Amino acid sequence: MADQRRSERLDQPRAPRGLRLPRIDAETFGRWSEGIARGMGTANFIVYMTLVIAAWFAWNTLAPADLRFDPYTFTFLTLVLSLQASYAAPLILLAQNRQADRDRIALEEDRRRATMQKADTEYLAREIAALRIAMGEVATRDFLRSELARLAEELDEAAERRRKLERRQQEREARRQAGGEPLDEPRDDLDGDFAHDGRLES
């Protein structure tokens, strides 16, 4: 009674019964089927098969009657060709299915790589755009050169004005020490006339 209850329990797998079929490695059989399909799809197979059928016809037609193993109507040849066709079709279909699986995997890999390349290209495009924007705000060599040249010219002009002012002041001081009257010259701010007498231009 306990054994019967143990055998009827649903939480335990039932032991397999009946005939056990041999297990076939699908990968090995698939490679074998692809080899056969590849061989049957060549010109050599067609030529050899044509030669065998022609020899079959010639032997069973021209040979002595007691040596013919498949007389006219060639029933045995028809059976052989039917068996060949019945096995060739599934083998070719199996080879095509395996090729379709490989093509699907290759297509998925190509799609994944294309997606990655697109993402990388977009990233690089954004980086290049950011660099262009940043370079637009950075002083270039030509800009710095022009600015330095302009500053140098301004410094030269300021130095020249300073030298003229110092020379005129030295001449004025020399005339005053000599007791001479100062020459009438236009009054300007460059010489410092307004700064000396404190008068402003009206």
mmCIF file of C-alpha atoms in Angstrom:
data_model
loop_
_atom_site.group_PDB
_atom_site.id
_atom_site.type_symbol
_atom_site.label_atom_id
_atom_site.label_comp_id
_atom_site.label_asym_id
_atom_site.label_seq_id
_atom_site.Cartn_x
_atom_site.Cartn_y
_atom_site.Cartn_z
ATOM 1 C CA MET A 1 0.000 0.000 0.000
ATOM 2 C CA ALA A 2 2.849 2.386 0.845
ATOM 3 C CA ASP A 3 4.634 1.501 -2.384
ATOM 4 C CA GLN A 4 1.488 2.254 -4.374
ATOM 5 C CA ARG A 5 1.094 5.658 -2.713
ATOM 6 C CA ARG A 6 4.752 6.470 -3.340
ATOM 7 C CA SER A 7 4.339 5.595 -7.029
ATOM 8 C CA GLU A 8 1.236 7.811 -7.336
ATOM 9 C CA ARG A 9 2.810 10.920 -5.837
ATOM 10 C CA LEU A 10 2.781 13.920 -8.137
ATOM 11 C CA ASP A 11 5.820 15.669 -6.645
ATOM 12 C CA GLN A 12 8.211 13.026 -7.923
ATOM 13 C CA PRO A 13 9.085 12.407 -11.570
ATOM 14 C CA ARG A 14 7.863 9.203 -13.082
ATOM 15 C CA ALA A 15 10.458 6.767 -14.274
ATOM 16 C CA PRO A 16 10.598 6.585 -18.069
ATOM 17 C CA ARG A 17 9.010 3.532 -19.591
ATOM 18 C CA GLY A 18 8.927 1.991 -22.993
ATOM 19 C CA LEU A 19 11.489 1.887 -25.747
ATOM 20 C CA ARG A 20 14.415 4.236 -25.515
ATOM 21 C CA LEU A 21 15.608 5.635 -28.831
ATOM 22 C CA PRO A 22 19.297 6.291 -29.330
ATOM 23 C CA ARG A 23 20.348 9.872 -28.820
ATOM 24 C CA ILE A 24 21.846 11.562 -31.854
ATOM 25 C CA ASP A 25 24.152 14.523 -31.652
ATOM 26 C CA ALA A 26 22.320 17.231 -33.594
ATOM 27 C CA GLU A 27 25.503 19.159 -34.348
ATOM 28 C CA THR A 28 27.329 16.142 -35.767
ATOM 29 C CA PHE A 29 24.321 15.070 -37.804
ATOM 30 C CA GLY A 30 23.861 18.630 -39.039
ATOM 31 C CA ARG A 31 27.466 18.851 -40.233
ATOM 32 C CA TRP A 32 27.070 15.459 -41.925
ATOM 33 C CA SER A 33 23.879 16.585 -43.675
ATOM 34 C CA GLU A 34 25.549 19.796 -44.812
ATOM 35 C CA GLY A 35 28.408 17.799 -46.273
ATOM 36 C CA ILE A 36 25.981 15.578 -48.209
ATOM 37 C CA ALA A 37 23.936 18.577 -49.412
ATOM 38 C CA ARG A 38 27.119 20.366 -50.439
ATOM 39 C CA GLY A 39 28.288 17.307 -52.356
ATOM 40 C CA MET A 40 24.930 16.798 -54.088
ATOM 41 C CA GLY A 41 24.939 20.418 -55.213
ATOM 42 C CA THR A 42 28.077 20.081 -57.315
ATOM 43 C CA ALA A 43 28.547 19.333 -61.002
ATOM 44 C CA ASN A 44 30.605 16.229 -60.180
ATOM 45 C CA PHE A 45 27.625 14.581 -58.478
ATOM 46 C CA ILE A 46 25.395 15.214 -61.505
ATOM 47 C CA VAL A 47 28.016 13.876 -63.924
ATOM 48 C CA TYR A 48 28.723 10.750 -61.843
ATOM 49 C CA MET A 49 25.015 10.080 -61.328
ATOM 50 C CA THR A 50 24.422 10.423 -65.077
ATOM 51 C CA LEU A 51 27.237 7.975 -65.815
ATOM 52 C CA VAL A 52 25.879 5.449 -63.292
ATOM 53 C CA ILE A 53 22.352 5.637 -64.729
ATOM 54 C CA ALA A 54 23.680 5.351 -68.301
ATOM 55 C CA ALA A 55 25.744 2.310 -67.325
ATOM 56 C CA TRP A 56 22.669 0.869 -65.558
ATOM 57 C CA PHE A 57 20.582 1.320 -68.704
ATOM 58 C CA ALA A 58 23.284 -0.096 -70.951
ATOM 59 C CA TRP A 59 23.904 -3.168 -68.784
ATOM 60 C CA ASN A 60 20.245 -4.028 -68.312
ATOM 61 C CA THR A 61 19.532 -3.476 -72.001
ATOM 62 C CA LEU A 62 22.558 -4.833 -73.881
ATOM 63 C CA ALA A 63 23.820 -7.511 -71.514
ATOM 64 C CA PRO A 64 22.717 -11.159 -71.871
ATOM 65 C CA ALA A 65 19.295 -11.871 -70.388
ATOM 66 C CA ASP A 66 20.632 -14.069 -67.579
ATOM 67 C CA LEU A 67 23.007 -11.289 -66.436
ATOM 68 C CA ARG A 68 20.436 -8.517 -66.300
ATOM 69 C CA PHE A 69 19.515 -7.752 -62.672
ATOM 70 C CA ASP A 70 16.974 -5.008 -63.497
ATOM 71 C CA PRO A 71 15.210 -5.669 -66.797
ATOM 72 C CA TYR A 72 13.225 -3.115 -68.762
ATOM 73 C CA THR A 73 10.978 -0.725 -66.864
ATOM 74 C CA PHE A 74 13.949 -0.587 -64.458
ATOM 75 C CA THR A 75 11.907 -1.044 -61.311
ATOM 76 C CA PHE A 76 14.910 -1.333 -59.035
ATOM 77 C CA LEU A 77 16.490 1.815 -60.475
ATOM 78 C CA THR A 78 13.238 3.681 -59.877
ATOM 79 C CA LEU A 79 13.221 2.475 -56.275
ATOM 80 C CA VAL A 80 16.846 3.550 -55.759
ATOM 81 C CA LEU A 81 16.206 7.008 -57.211
ATOM 82 C CA SER A 82 13.060 7.415 -55.103
ATOM 83 C CA LEU A 83 14.978 6.511 -51.947
ATOM 84 C CA GLN A 84 17.711 8.925 -52.902
ATOM 85 C CA ALA A 85 15.203 11.729 -53.460
ATOM 86 C CA SER A 86 13.315 10.957 -50.247
ATOM 87 C CA TYR A 87 16.513 11.230 -48.198
ATOM 88 C CA ALA A 88 18.088 14.068 -50.159
ATOM 89 C CA ALA A 89 15.175 16.467 -49.643
ATOM 90 C CA PRO A 90 15.225 16.385 -45.805
ATOM 91 C CA LEU A 91 19.010 16.563 -45.746
ATOM 92 C CA ILE A 92 18.963 19.619 -47.998
ATOM 93 C CA LEU A 93 16.233 21.231 -45.880
ATOM 94 C CA LEU A 94 18.255 20.556 -42.724
ATOM 95 C CA ALA A 95 21.336 22.134 -44.294
ATOM 96 C CA GLN A 96 19.264 25.136 -45.368
ATOM 97 C CA ASN A 97 17.852 25.532 -41.855
ATOM 98 C CA ARG A 98 21.339 25.490 -40.357
ATOM 99 C CA GLN A 99 22.489 28.048 -42.910
ATOM 100 C CA ALA A 100 19.445 30.198 -42.114
ATOM 101 C CA ASP A 101 20.327 30.028 -38.407
ATOM 102 C CA ARG A 102 23.886 31.088 -39.148
ATOM 103 C CA ASP A 103 22.636 33.927 -41.346
ATOM 104 C CA ARG A 104 20.256 35.075 -38.596
ATOM 105 C CA ILE A 105 23.050 35.086 -36.010
ATOM 106 C CA ALA A 106 25.348 36.941 -38.417
ATOM 107 C CA LEU A 107 22.584 39.463 -39.134
ATOM 108 C CA GLU A 108 22.012 40.064 -35.430
ATOM 109 C CA GLU A 109 25.757 40.520 -34.910
ATOM 110 C CA ASP A 110 25.927 42.940 -37.839
ATOM 111 C CA ARG A 111 22.950 44.866 -36.447
ATOM 112 C CA ARG A 112 24.593 45.038 -33.026
ATOM 113 C CA ARG A 113 27.861 46.262 -34.505
ATOM 114 C CA ALA A 114 26.026 48.812 -36.656
ATOM 115 C CA THR A 115 24.233 50.103 -33.554
ATOM 116 C CA MET A 116 27.523 50.396 -31.678
ATOM 117 C CA GLN A 117 29.173 52.166 -34.611
ATOM 118 C CA LYS A 118 26.229 54.570 -34.868
ATOM 119 C CA ALA A 119 26.460 55.356 -31.165
ATOM 120 C CA ASP A 120 30.231 55.872 -31.443
ATOM 121 C CA THR A 121 29.767 58.119 -34.479
ATOM 122 C CA GLU A 122 27.153 60.240 -32.709
ATOM 123 C CA TYR A 123 29.419 60.524 -29.656
ATOM 124 C CA LEU A 124 32.370 61.607 -31.790
ATOM 125 C CA ALA A 125 30.172 64.108 -33.647
ATOM 126 C CA ARG A 126 29.059 65.644 -30.344
ATOM 127 C CA GLU A 127 32.658 65.795 -29.125
ATOM 128 C CA ILE A 128 33.813 67.479 -32.343
ATOM 129 C CA ALA A 129 30.981 70.008 -32.099
ATOM 130 C CA ALA A 130 31.927 70.740 -28.484
ATOM 131 C CA LEU A 131 35.566 71.184 -29.498
ATOM 132 C CA ARG A 132 34.569 73.596 -32.274
ATOM 133 C CA ILE A 133 32.490 75.633 -29.853
ATOM 134 C CA ALA A 134 35.335 75.652 -27.342
ATOM 135 C CA MET A 135 37.873 76.603 -30.012
ATOM 136 C CA GLY A 136 35.648 79.504 -31.046
ATOM 137 C CA GLU A 137 36.106 80.996 -27.574
ATOM 138 C CA VAL A 138 39.876 80.383 -27.415
ATOM 139 C CA ALA A 139 42.340 82.968 -28.700
ATOM 140 C CA THR A 140 44.170 81.710 -31.737
ATOM 141 C CA ARG A 141 47.782 82.390 -32.637
ATOM 142 C CA ASP A 142 46.896 84.949 -35.292
ATOM 143 C CA PHE A 143 44.604 86.789 -32.891
ATOM 144 C CA LEU A 144 47.306 86.925 -30.217
ATOM 145 C CA ARG A 145 49.862 88.082 -32.780
ATOM 146 C CA SER A 146 47.620 90.913 -33.983
ATOM 147 C CA GLU A 147 46.814 91.974 -30.429
ATOM 148 C CA LEU A 148 50.490 91.965 -29.432
ATOM 149 C CA ALA A 149 51.379 93.965 -32.539
ATOM 150 C CA ARG A 150 48.683 96.536 -31.698
ATOM 151 C CA LEU A 151 49.875 96.772 -28.091
ATOM 152 C CA ALA A 152 53.458 97.162 -29.275
ATOM 153 C CA GLU A 153 52.435 100.021 -31.561
ATOM 154 C CA GLU A 154 50.535 101.707 -28.723
ATOM 155 C CA LEU A 155 53.533 101.313 -26.420
ATOM 156 C CA ASP A 156 55.832 102.756 -29.075
ATOM 157 C CA GLU A 157 53.523 105.724 -29.560
ATOM 158 C CA ALA A 158 53.294 106.291 -25.787
ATOM 159 C CA ALA A 159 57.081 106.067 -25.466
ATOM 160 C CA GLU A 160 57.522 108.529 -28.328
ATOM 161 C CA ARG A 161 55.103 111.015 -26.710
ATOM 162 C CA ARG A 162 56.925 110.608 -23.402
ATOM 163 C CA ARG A 163 60.289 111.309 -25.020
ATOM 164 C CA LYS A 164 58.906 114.433 -26.734
ATOM 165 C CA LEU A 165 57.398 115.653 -23.471
ATOM 166 C CA GLU A 166 60.636 115.080 -21.576
ATOM 167 C CA ARG A 167 62.640 116.837 -24.301
ATOM 168 C CA ARG A 168 60.354 119.888 -24.251
ATOM 169 C CA GLN A 169 60.438 120.044 -20.465
ATOM 170 C CA GLN A 170 64.229 119.900 -20.541
ATOM 171 C CA GLU A 171 64.321 122.701 -23.134
ATOM 172 C CA ARG A 172 61.925 124.849 -21.056
ATOM 173 C CA GLU A 173 63.966 124.286 -17.905
ATOM 174 C CA ALA A 174 67.131 125.177 -19.795
ATOM 175 C CA ARG A 175 65.597 128.459 -21.036
ATOM 176 C CA ARG A 176 64.365 129.376 -17.568
ATOM 177 C CA GLN A 177 67.783 128.761 -16.048
ATOM 178 C CA ALA A 178 69.350 130.861 -18.797
ATOM 179 C CA GLY A 179 66.917 133.714 -17.975
ATOM 180 C CA GLY A 180 65.319 133.782 -21.362
ATOM 181 C CA GLU A 181 61.669 134.302 -22.064
ATOM 182 C CA PRO A 182 59.681 131.260 -22.947
ATOM 183 C CA LEU A 183 58.746 131.059 -26.582
ATOM 184 C CA ASP A 184 55.175 131.538 -27.568
ATOM 185 C CA GLU A 185 53.917 128.125 -28.476
ATOM 186 C CA PRO A 186 50.471 126.690 -28.611
ATOM 187 C CA ARG A 187 49.267 125.457 -25.299
ATOM 188 C CA ASP A 188 48.352 121.781 -25.251
ATOM 189 C CA ASP A 189 47.840 119.103 -22.714
ATOM 190 C CA LEU A 190 50.581 117.014 -24.288
ATOM 191 C CA ASP A 191 53.277 119.368 -23.030
ATOM 192 C CA GLY A 192 51.730 119.651 -19.613
ATOM 193 C CA ASP A 193 51.000 123.396 -19.885
ATOM 194 C CA PHE A 194 47.614 123.125 -18.247
ATOM 195 C CA ALA A 195 49.057 121.005 -15.507
ATOM 196 C CA HIS A 196 51.785 123.588 -14.690
ATOM 197 C CA ASP A 197 49.696 126.766 -14.440
ATOM 198 C CA GLY A 198 46.515 125.126 -13.264
ATOM 199 C CA ARG A 199 44.355 126.859 -15.895
ATOM 200 C CA LEU A 200 41.712 124.940 -17.749
ATOM 201 C CA GLU A 201 40.825 125.297 -21.364
ATOM 202 C CA SER A 202 37.774 127.554 -21.763
#
